[in-house]
PDB file of C-alpha atoms in Angstrom:
ATOM      1  CA  MET A   1     109.151  88.038 107.447  1.00 40.00           C
ATOM      2  CA  ALA A   2     107.121  90.980 106.470  1.00 49.00           C
ATOM      3  CA  LYS A   3     106.870  93.681 108.828  1.00 53.00           C
ATOM      4  CA  GLN A   4     103.730  95.143 109.854  1.00 55.00           C
ATOM      5  CA  ARG A   5     103.429  98.637 108.771  1.00 60.00           C
ATOM      6  CA  GLU A   6      99.725  99.505 109.662  1.00 59.00           C
ATOM      7  CA  SER A   7      97.519  99.782 112.506  1.00 62.00           C
ATOM      8  CA  ARG A   8      95.094  96.713 112.553  1.00 71.00           C
ATOM      9  CA  TRP A   9      92.102  98.258 114.153  1.00 61.00           C
ATOM     10  CA  VAL A  10      92.383 101.444 111.796  1.00 65.00           C
ATOM     11  CA  LYS A  11      92.678  98.944 108.966  1.00 67.00           C
ATOM     12  CA  TRP A  12      89.600  97.085 109.944  1.00 69.00           C
ATOM     13  CA  VAL A  13      87.419 100.362 110.370  1.00 66.00           C
ATOM     14  CA  VAL A  14      88.538 102.042 107.187  1.00 75.00           C
ATOM     15  CA  SER A  15      88.082  98.907 105.060  1.00 81.00           C
ATOM     16  CA  ARG A  16      84.465  98.439 106.221  1.00 82.00           C
ATOM     17  CA  ILE A  17      83.557 101.870 105.721  1.00 83.00           C
ATOM     18  CA  VAL A  18      84.993 102.013 102.112  1.00 84.00           C
ATOM     19  CA  ARG A  19      83.522  98.667 101.436  1.00 84.00           C
ATOM     20  CA  PHE A  20      80.018  99.921 102.781  1.00 86.00           C
ATOM     21  CA  VAL A  21      80.103 103.226 100.751  1.00 85.00           C
ATOM     22  CA  LEU A  22      81.144 101.324  97.560  1.00 89.00           C
ATOM     23  CA  TRP A  23      78.306  98.713  97.809  1.00 88.00           C
ATOM     24  CA  PHE A  24      75.658 101.403  97.212  1.00 90.00           C
ATOM     25  CA  VAL A  25      77.630 102.873  94.312  1.00 92.00           C
ATOM     26  CA  VAL A  26      79.636 100.226  92.477  1.00 94.00           C
ATOM     27  CA  LYS A  27      78.906  96.956  90.855  1.00 95.00           C
ATOM     28  CA  PRO A  28      82.432  95.554  90.645  1.00 95.00           C
ATOM     29  CA  GLU A  29      83.650  92.655  88.238  1.00 96.00           C
ATOM     30  CA  TRP A  30      87.119  91.594  89.074  1.00 97.00           C
ATOM     31  CA  LYS A  31      89.308  89.119  86.934  1.00 97.00           C
ATOM     32  CA  GLY A  32      92.871  87.964  87.303  1.00 97.00           C
ATOM     33  CA  THR A  33      93.185  88.156  90.869  1.00 97.00           C
ATOM     34  CA  GLU A  34      95.058  85.128  90.981  1.00 97.00           C
ATOM     35  CA  HIS A  35      98.158  86.815  89.097  1.00 98.00           C
ATOM     36  CA  VAL A  36      98.559  89.269  92.421  1.00 97.00           C
ATOM     37  CA  PRO A  37     101.100  87.415  94.426  1.00 97.00           C
ATOM     38  CA  ALA A  38      99.681  86.085  97.848  1.00 95.00           C
ATOM     39  CA  GLN A  39     102.486  87.582  99.729  1.00 94.00           C
ATOM     40  CA  GLY A  40     105.875  89.384  99.261  1.00 95.00           C
ATOM     41  CA  GLY A  41     106.561  92.716  97.795  1.00 96.00           C
ATOM     42  CA  ALA A  42     104.404  93.499  94.490  1.00 97.00           C
ATOM     43  CA  ILE A  43     104.295  96.696  92.367  1.00 97.00           C
ATOM     44  CA  ILE A  44     100.597  97.102  91.384  1.00 97.00           C
ATOM     45  CA  ALA A  45     100.705  99.242  88.093  1.00 98.00           C
ATOM     46  CA  ALA A  46      97.237 100.605  87.217  1.00 97.00           C
ATOM     47  CA  ASN A  47      95.775 103.095  84.600  1.00 98.00           C
ATOM     48  CA  HIS A  48      94.087 106.294  85.974  1.00 96.00           C
ATOM     49  CA  LEU A  49      90.735 107.348  84.894  1.00 97.00           C
ATOM     50  CA  SER A  50      89.130 109.427  87.795  1.00 94.00           C
ATOM     51  CA  VAL A  51      89.866 110.744  91.301  1.00 91.00           C
ATOM     52  CA  THR A  52      87.686 107.854  92.465  1.00 92.00           C
ATOM     53  CA  ASP A  53      89.989 105.359  91.393  1.00 92.00           C
ATOM     54  CA  PRO A  54      91.988 104.956  94.720  1.00 89.00           C
ATOM     55  CA  LEU A  55      88.919 103.556  96.502  1.00 91.00           C
ATOM     56  CA  THR A  56      87.893 100.921  93.608  1.00 94.00           C
ATOM     57  CA  VAL A  57      91.574  99.937  93.228  1.00 95.00           C
ATOM     58  CA  ALA A  58      91.889  99.414  96.919  1.00 92.00           C
ATOM     59  CA  HIS A  59      88.632  97.528  97.076  1.00 94.00           C
ATOM     60  CA  PHE A  60      90.003  95.231  94.176  1.00 96.00           C
ATOM     61  CA  LEU A  61      93.021  94.691  95.746  1.00 95.00           C
ATOM     62  CA  TYR A  62      92.040  94.193  99.425  1.00 94.00           C
ATOM     63  CA  ILE A  63      88.759  92.019  98.766  1.00 93.00           C
ATOM     64  CA  GLY A  64      89.547  90.596  95.555  1.00 94.00           C
ATOM     65  CA  ALA A  65      93.446  89.749  95.784  1.00 95.00           C
ATOM     66  CA  ARG A  66      93.318  89.855  99.733  1.00 94.00           C
ATOM     67  CA  ARG A  67      96.182  92.281  99.684  1.00 94.00           C
ATOM     68  CA  TRP A  68      96.499  95.347 101.672  1.00 92.00           C
ATOM     69  CA  PRO A  69      96.496  98.392  99.576  1.00 92.00           C
ATOM     70  CA  THR A  70      99.356 100.886 100.088  1.00 91.00           C
ATOM     71  CA  PHE A  71      99.445 103.897  97.987  1.00 86.00           C
ATOM     72  CA  THR A  72     102.017 106.786  97.159  1.00 79.00           C
ATOM     73  CA  MET A  73      99.988 109.916  98.188  1.00 71.00           C
ATOM     74  CA  LYS A  74     100.426 113.418  97.252  1.00 68.00           C
ATOM     75  CA  ASP A  75     101.905 115.535 100.197  1.00 65.00           C
ATOM     76  CA  ALA A  76      98.964 118.034  99.661  1.00 63.00           C
ATOM     77  CA  VAL A  77      96.574 115.341 100.780  1.00 62.00           C
ATOM     78  CA  MET A  78      98.553 114.208 103.649  1.00 61.00           C
ATOM     79  CA  LYS A  79      98.322 117.753 105.058  1.00 65.00           C
ATOM     80  CA  ILE A  80      94.630 117.263 105.702  1.00 63.00           C
ATOM     81  CA  PRO A  81      94.481 116.245 109.571  1.00 62.00           C
ATOM     82  CA  VAL A  82      91.912 113.250 109.348  1.00 62.00           C
ATOM     83  CA  VAL A  83      93.557 112.053 106.111  1.00 64.00           C
ATOM     84  CA  ARG A  84      97.076 112.325 107.565  1.00 64.00           C
ATOM     85  CA  SER A  85      96.458 110.340 110.618  1.00 66.00           C
ATOM     86  CA  VAL A  86      94.465 107.583 108.589  1.00 70.00           C
ATOM     87  CA  ALA A  87      96.974 107.394 106.093  1.00 67.00           C
ATOM     88  CA  ARG A  88      99.814 106.888 108.371  1.00 67.00           C
ATOM     89  CA  SER A  89      98.010 104.238 110.282  1.00 66.00           C
ATOM     90  CA  THR A  90      97.276 102.469 107.176  1.00 70.00           C
ATOM     91  CA  GLY A  91     100.739 102.443 105.875  1.00 73.00           C
ATOM     92  CA  GLN A  92     100.351 104.984 103.125  1.00 79.00           C
ATOM     93  CA  ILE A  93     103.640 106.844 101.717  1.00 78.00           C
ATOM     94  CA  PRO A  94     103.794 110.587 101.279  1.00 74.00           C
ATOM     95  CA  ILE A  95     105.503 112.125  98.284  1.00 70.00           C
ATOM     96  CA  LYS A  96     106.539 115.506  97.308  1.00 65.00           C
ATOM     97  CA  ARG A  97     106.554 115.621  93.785  1.00 58.00           C
ATOM     98  CA  GLY A  98     109.170 117.896  91.888  1.00 57.00           C
ATOM     99  CA  SER A  99     111.257 118.215  94.952  1.00 53.00           C
ATOM    100  CA  ALA A 100     114.265 116.339  96.786  1.00 54.00           C
ATOM    101  CA  ASP A 101     111.734 114.687  98.816  1.00 55.00           C
ATOM    102  CA  ALA A 102     110.469 112.865  95.911  1.00 59.00           C
ATOM    103  CA  VAL A 103     113.592 110.735  96.007  1.00 66.00           C
ATOM    104  CA  LYS A 104     113.129 110.243  99.561  1.00 65.00           C
ATOM    105  CA  ALA A 105     109.578 108.710  99.041  1.00 68.00           C
ATOM    106  CA  LEU A 106     110.784 106.516  96.219  1.00 78.00           C
ATOM    107  CA  GLY A 107     113.000 105.175  98.878  1.00 84.00           C
ATOM    108  CA  GLU A 108     110.127 104.775 101.112  1.00 85.00           C
ATOM    109  CA  ALA A 109     108.410 102.828  98.544  1.00 89.00           C
ATOM    110  CA  GLU A 110     111.514 100.541  98.051  1.00 92.00           C
ATOM    111  CA  LYS A 111     111.678  99.813 101.755  1.00 90.00           C
ATOM    112  CA  ALA A 112     107.942  99.027 101.624  1.00 91.00           C
ATOM    113  CA  LEU A 113     108.511  96.795  98.709  1.00 94.00           C
ATOM    114  CA  VAL A 114     111.490  94.967  99.739  1.00 94.00           C
ATOM    115  CA  GLU A 115     111.509  94.951 103.709  1.00 92.00           C
ATOM    116  CA  ASP A 116     107.996  95.007 104.459  1.00 91.00           C
ATOM    117  CA  GLY A 117     106.679  92.712 101.591  1.00 93.00           C
ATOM    118  CA  SER A 118     103.857  95.407 100.758  1.00 93.00           C
ATOM    119  CA  SER A 119     101.851  95.561  97.657  1.00 95.00           C
ATOM    120  CA  VAL A 120     102.237  98.987  96.284  1.00 95.00           C
ATOM    121  CA  ILE A 121      99.963 100.795  93.943  1.00 94.00           C
ATOM    122  CA  PHE A 122     101.200 103.165  91.526  1.00 94.00           C
ATOM    123  CA  TYR A 123      99.843 105.201  88.629  1.00 94.00           C
ATOM    124  CA  PRO A 124     102.563 105.147  85.935  1.00 94.00           C
ATOM    125  CA  GLU A 125     100.859 108.034  84.232  1.00 95.00           C
ATOM    126  CA  GLY A 126     101.101 110.333  87.168  1.00 89.00           C
ATOM    127  CA  THR A 127      97.655 111.815  86.987  1.00 91.00           C
ATOM    128  CA  CYS A 128      94.217 110.853  85.341  1.00 95.00           C
ATOM    129  CA  THR A 129      94.520 110.218  81.642  1.00 97.00           C
ATOM    130  CA  ARG A 130      93.770 113.077  79.146  1.00 96.00           C
ATOM    131  CA  ASP A 131      93.377 110.768  76.034  1.00 97.00           C
ATOM    132  CA  PRO A 132      90.212 111.940  74.485  1.00 96.00           C
ATOM    133  CA  GLU A 133      88.827 108.241  74.455  1.00 97.00           C
ATOM    134  CA  LEU A 134      90.399 107.401  78.082  1.00 98.00           C
ATOM    135  CA  TRP A 135      93.144 105.083  76.946  1.00 98.00           C
ATOM    136  CA  PRO A 136      96.217 104.989  79.174  1.00 98.00           C
ATOM    137  CA  MET A 137      98.731 107.796  78.271  1.00 97.00           C
ATOM    138  CA  THR A 138     102.463 107.476  78.142  1.00 96.00           C
ATOM    139  CA  ALA A 139     104.026 107.301  81.432  1.00 96.00           C
ATOM    140  CA  LYS A 140     106.845 108.345  83.585  1.00 93.00           C
ATOM    141  CA  ASN A 141     109.694 106.211  84.569  1.00 93.00           C
ATOM    142  CA  GLY A 142     109.422 105.871  88.140  1.00 91.00           C
ATOM    143  CA  VAL A 143     107.604 102.723  88.444  1.00 95.00           C
ATOM    144  CA  ALA A 144     110.168 100.932  86.021  1.00 96.00           C
ATOM    145  CA  ARG A 145     113.074 102.210  88.215  1.00 95.00           C
ATOM    146  CA  LEU A 146     111.770 100.749  91.299  1.00 95.00           C
ATOM    147  CA  ALA A 147     111.070  97.475  89.544  1.00 97.00           C
ATOM    148  CA  LEU A 148     114.704  97.310  88.203  1.00 97.00           C
ATOM    149  CA  THR A 149     116.172  98.276  91.351  1.00 95.00           C
ATOM    150  CA  THR A 150     114.110  96.110  93.572  1.00 95.00           C
ATOM    151  CA  GLY A 151     113.487  93.030  91.377  1.00 95.00           C
ATOM    152  CA  VAL A 152     109.912  92.758  92.750  1.00 96.00           C
ATOM    153  CA  PRO A 153     107.175  91.703  90.280  1.00 97.00           C
ATOM    154  CA  VAL A 154     105.068  94.441  88.353  1.00 98.00           C
ATOM    155  CA  ILE A 155     101.377  93.117  88.315  1.00 98.00           C
ATOM    156  CA  PRO A 156      99.480  95.265  85.434  1.00 98.00           C
ATOM    157  CA  VAL A 157      95.867  96.193  86.594  1.00 98.00           C
ATOM    158  CA  ALA A 158      93.391  97.626  84.163  1.00 98.00           C
ATOM    159  CA  HIS A 159      89.993  99.062  84.910  1.00 98.00           C
ATOM    160  CA  TRP A 160      87.211 100.728  83.270  1.00 98.00           C
ATOM    161  CA  GLY A 161      83.870 102.270  84.647  1.00 97.00           C
ATOM    162  CA  GLU A 162      84.893 105.079  87.113  1.00 96.00           C
ATOM    163  CA  GLN A 163      84.548 107.817  84.522  1.00 96.00           C
ATOM    164  CA  ASN A 164      80.752 107.200  84.836  1.00 95.00           C
ATOM    165  CA  ILE A 165      80.919 107.800  88.637  1.00 95.00           C
ATOM    166  CA  LEU A 166      83.205 111.028  88.528  1.00 94.00           C
ATOM    167  CA  PRO A 167      84.688 112.090  84.939  1.00 94.00           C
ATOM    168  CA  TYR A 168      87.864 113.872  85.474  1.00 93.00           C
ATOM    169  CA  GLY A 169      87.534 117.676  85.810  1.00 91.00           C
ATOM    170  CA  GLU A 170      83.877 117.349  87.308  1.00 92.00           C
ATOM    171  CA  LYS A 171      83.365 118.075  91.108  1.00 90.00           C
ATOM    172  CA  LYS A 172      79.916 116.139  91.585  1.00 92.00           C
ATOM    173  CA  PRO A 173      79.975 112.462  91.674  1.00 92.00           C
ATOM    174  CA  ARG A 174      77.079 110.293  90.272  1.00 92.00           C
ATOM    175  CA  LEU A 175      75.841 108.637  92.748  1.00 89.00           C
ATOM    176  CA  LEU A 176      72.324 107.950  92.146  1.00 89.00           C
ATOM    177  CA  PRO A 177      71.165 104.522  91.171  1.00 90.00           C
ATOM    178  CA  PRO A 178      71.564 102.066  89.313  1.00 92.00           C
ATOM    179  CA  ARG A 179      74.993 101.126  90.631  1.00 94.00           C
ATOM    180  CA  LYS A 180      77.789 101.724  88.210  1.00 95.00           C
ATOM    181  CA  LYS A 181      79.672  98.679  86.639  1.00 96.00           C
ATOM    182  CA  VAL A 182      83.429  99.017  87.315  1.00 97.00           C
ATOM    183  CA  GLN A 183      85.252  96.234  85.801  1.00 98.00           C
ATOM    184  CA  PHE A 184      89.048  95.223  86.692  1.00 98.00           C
ATOM    185  CA  ARG A 185      91.414  92.932  85.051  1.00 98.00           C
ATOM    186  CA  ALA A 186      94.819  92.069  86.371  1.00 98.00           C
ATOM    187  CA  GLY A 187      97.603  89.998  84.346  1.00 98.00           C
ATOM    188  CA  PRO A 188     100.533  88.290  84.665  1.00 98.00           C
ATOM    189  CA  ALA A 189     103.566  90.080  85.960  1.00 98.00           C
ATOM    190  CA  VAL A 190     105.189  92.089  83.246  1.00 98.00           C
ATOM    191  CA  ASP A 191     108.240  90.490  81.474  1.00 98.00           C
ATOM    192  CA  LEU A 192     111.207  92.841  82.171  1.00 98.00           C
ATOM    193  CA  SER A 193     113.797  90.181  81.784  1.00 96.00           C
ATOM    194  CA  GLU A 194     115.083  92.144  78.719  1.00 96.00           C
ATOM    195  CA  PHE A 195     116.102  95.123  81.120  1.00 97.00           C
ATOM    196  CA  ARG A 196     117.015  93.511  84.127  1.00 95.00           C
ATOM    197  CA  GLY A 197     120.604  93.275  84.992  1.00 93.00           C
ATOM    198  CA  LYS A 198     121.594  96.098  82.779  1.00 94.00           C
ATOM    199  CA  PRO A 199     122.842  99.696  83.599  1.00 95.00           C
ATOM    200  CA  ILE A 200     119.636 101.710  84.407  1.00 95.00           C
ATOM    201  CA  THR A 201     120.079 104.239  81.590  1.00 96.00           C
ATOM    202  CA  ALA A 202     117.146 106.517  80.085  1.00 96.00           C
ATOM    203  CA  THR A 203     116.836 103.844  77.210  1.00 97.00           C
ATOM    204  CA  VAL A 204     116.353 100.945  79.606  1.00 97.00           C
ATOM    205  CA  LEU A 205     113.790 102.923  81.560  1.00 97.00           C
ATOM    206  CA  ASP A 206     112.000 103.924  78.510  1.00 97.00           C
ATOM    207  CA  GLY A 207     111.744 100.565  77.306  1.00 98.00           C
ATOM    208  CA  ALA A 208     110.614  99.000  80.761  1.00 98.00           C
ATOM    209  CA  THR A 209     107.898 101.638  81.202  1.00 98.00           C
ATOM    210  CA  LYS A 210     106.650 101.117  77.570  1.00 97.00           C
ATOM    211  CA  ALA A 211     106.320  97.461  78.254  1.00 98.00           C
ATOM    212  CA  ILE A 212     104.415  98.057  81.809  1.00 98.00           C
ATOM    213  CA  MET A 213     102.029 100.224  79.799  1.00 98.00           C
ATOM    214  CA  ALA A 214     101.542  98.243  76.787  1.00 98.00           C
ATOM    215  CA  ASP A 215     100.453  95.352  79.352  1.00 98.00           C
ATOM    216  CA  ILE A 216      97.913  97.843  81.001  1.00 98.00           C
ATOM    217  CA  THR A 217      96.603  98.928  77.798  1.00 98.00           C
ATOM    218  CA  ALA A 218      96.065  95.515  76.196  1.00 98.00           C
ATOM    219  CA  LEU A 219      94.253  94.409  79.485  1.00 98.00           C
ATOM    220  CA  GLN A 220      91.990  97.442  79.155  1.00 98.00           C
ATOM    221  CA  ALA A 221      91.267  96.727  75.574  1.00 98.00           C
ATOM    222  CA  GLU A 222      90.109  93.186  76.750  1.00 98.00           C
ATOM    223  CA  ILE A 223      87.723  94.757  79.161  1.00 98.00           C
ATOM    224  CA  ARG A 224      86.371  97.499  76.446  1.00 98.00           C
ATOM    225  CA  GLY A 225      86.452  95.070  73.372  1.00 97.00           C
ATOM    226  CA  GLU A 226      88.216  97.892  71.454  1.00 98.00           C
ATOM    227  CA  THR A 227      91.337  98.433  69.769  1.00 97.00           C
ATOM    228  CA  PRO A 228      93.561 101.097  71.458  1.00 97.00           C
ATOM    229  CA  PRO A 229      95.318 103.589  69.335  1.00 96.00           C
ATOM    230  CA  ALA A 230      98.655 102.453  67.866  1.00 95.00           C
ATOM    231  CA  GLU A 231     100.473 105.235  69.870  1.00 95.00           C
ATOM    232  CA  PRO A 232      99.624 106.301  73.251  1.00 96.00           C
ATOM    233  CA  PHE A 233      98.508 109.775  74.041  1.00 97.00           C
ATOM    234  CA  ASP A 234     101.540 111.953  74.834  1.00 95.00           C
ATOM    235  CA  PHE A 235     100.169 114.581  77.447  1.00 93.00           C
ATOM    236  CA  LYS A 236     103.556 116.417  77.796  1.00 91.00           C
ATOM    237  CA  LYS A 237     103.660 116.822  74.079  1.00 92.00           C
ATOM    238  CA  ALA A 238     100.113 117.680  73.901  1.00 92.00           C
ATOM    239  CA  ARG A 239     100.700 120.718  76.632  1.00 91.00           C
ATOM    240  CA  GLN A 240     104.023 121.920  74.669  1.00 91.00           C
ATOM    241  CA  GLN A 241     101.767 121.956  71.401  1.00 91.00           C
ATOM    242  CA  ALA A 242      99.109 123.808  73.121  1.00 89.00           C
ATOM    243  CA  ALA A 243     101.495 126.214  74.637  1.00 89.00           C
ATOM    244  CA  GLU A 244     103.037 127.056  71.399  1.00 89.00           C
ATOM    245  CA  ALA A 245      99.819 127.458  69.582  1.00 88.00           C
ATOM    246  CA  LYS A 246      98.742 130.030  72.179  1.00 88.00           C
ATOM    247  CA  ARG A 247     102.213 131.742  71.704  1.00 87.00           C
ATOM    248  CA  ALA A 248     101.854 132.044  68.109  1.00 86.00           C
ATOM    249  CA  GLU A 249      98.374 133.356  68.521  1.00 83.00           C
ATOM    250  CA  ARG A 250      99.628 136.099  70.573  1.00 83.00           C
ATOM    251  CA  GLU A 251     102.442 136.923  68.347  1.00 80.00           C
ATOM    252  CA  GLU A 252      99.973 137.084  65.278  1.00 77.00           C
ATOM    253  CA  ILE A 253      97.736 139.479  66.951  1.00 78.00           C
ATOM    254  CA  THR A 254     100.961 141.597  68.212  1.00 71.00           C
ATOM    255  CA  GLU A 255     102.218 141.863  64.386  1.00 67.00           C
ATOM    256  CA  ALA A 256      98.978 142.253  62.884  1.00 58.00           C
ATOM    257  CA  PRO A 257      98.729 145.705  60.672  1.00 61.00           C
ATOM    258  CA  GLU A 258      97.158 148.660  62.155  1.00 59.00           C
ATOM    259  CA  VAL A 259      93.771 149.219  60.745  1.00 56.00           C
ATOM    260  CA  PRO A 260      92.923 152.930  60.110  1.00 58.00           C
ATOM    261  CA  THR A 261      89.872 154.226  62.119  1.00 54.00           C
ATOM    262  CA  ALA A 262      87.224 156.595  60.822  1.00 55.00           C
ATOM    263  CA  ASP A 263      88.887 159.616  62.038  1.00 53.00           C
ATOM    264  CA  THR A 264      92.177 158.911  60.437  1.00 49.00           C
ATOM    265  CA  THR A 265      90.678 157.721  57.149  1.00 48.00           C
ATOM    266  CA  ALA A 266      88.893 161.098  57.001  1.00 49.00           C
ATOM    267  CA  GLU A 267      92.052 163.150  57.625  1.00 49.00           C
ATOM    268  CA  THR A 268      93.784 161.191  54.806  1.00 49.00           C
ATOM    269  CA  THR A 269      91.065 162.011  52.371  1.00 49.00           C
ATOM    270  CA  GLU A 270      90.741 165.700  53.141  1.00 49.00           C
ATOM    271  CA  ALA A 271      94.505 165.913  52.672  1.00 47.00           C
ATOM    272  CA  ASP A 272      94.188 164.263  49.377  1.00 53.00           C
ATOM    273  CA  ASN A 273      91.369 166.605  48.337  1.00 52.00           C
ATOM    274  CA  GLY A 274      93.569 169.586  49.280  1.00 51.00           C
ATOM    275  CA  LYS A 275      96.314 168.449  47.056  1.00 48.00           C
ATOM    276  CA  ASN A 276      94.088 167.813  43.846  1.00 48.00           C
ATOM    277  CA  SER A 277      92.315 171.385  44.620  1.00 45.00           C
ATOM    278  CA  THR A 278      95.936 173.164  44.242  1.00 45.00           C
ATOM    279  CA  GLY A 279      96.410 171.420  40.821  1.00 46.00           C
ATOM    280  CA  ALA A 280      99.912 170.389  41.679  1.00 41.00           C
TER     281      ALA A 280
END
């Protein structure tokens, strides 16, 4: 029997506030909700378009699929007093990235999935996509690791439309009518049978991660009616290339030959004239 991790009355209040707000802003279209298990642990792996995603993804999961949404949330967000109280009362999981506590947070997520039977939402990319055309990027291996260690299904979820509410990098949301169309599509559990039962190596994790992201990308391609790029955008590689380009630019400026000033040019000319006048 799944353990109750949340406060029922806080869930009731929060869900109605979110639904009320989104009703004025979003015109949702949901497909594939039948693929989300009605009960038991499930990893919901979604692409990341905008900072408004948590609201729309939670709306899709709670109203469309009838599962309570549990997120792993950045520790910085959990430090906000009101947010922290609400997050804890609704079963959200804090995570400190880039620290030893991140391992602990994954342990909490594993407990939520296995012992509590929760549906936990993850963004495998780790941040909003930086792909110029907003396709899903390459992802980190945390979701694949959880899937392989827990054995719970990974449900791929793609969505499209939140970028019209608040594009990444902007601070002012576009809330004026008409309501923005936001489309969701969930697919069958990702087939990870090729990787299950094997030692969890970097190669296995990379393969499982690519399988998860391939399913998410295919679902988004169906929504958009477009063909995704052959290779996903590699944010880490792009940042490295940008850093190398800046470093090369600085080195080029440093090594550039000194351009004579007007004064030094005049002095050189006078010296030359002096030599010529001696007849040397």
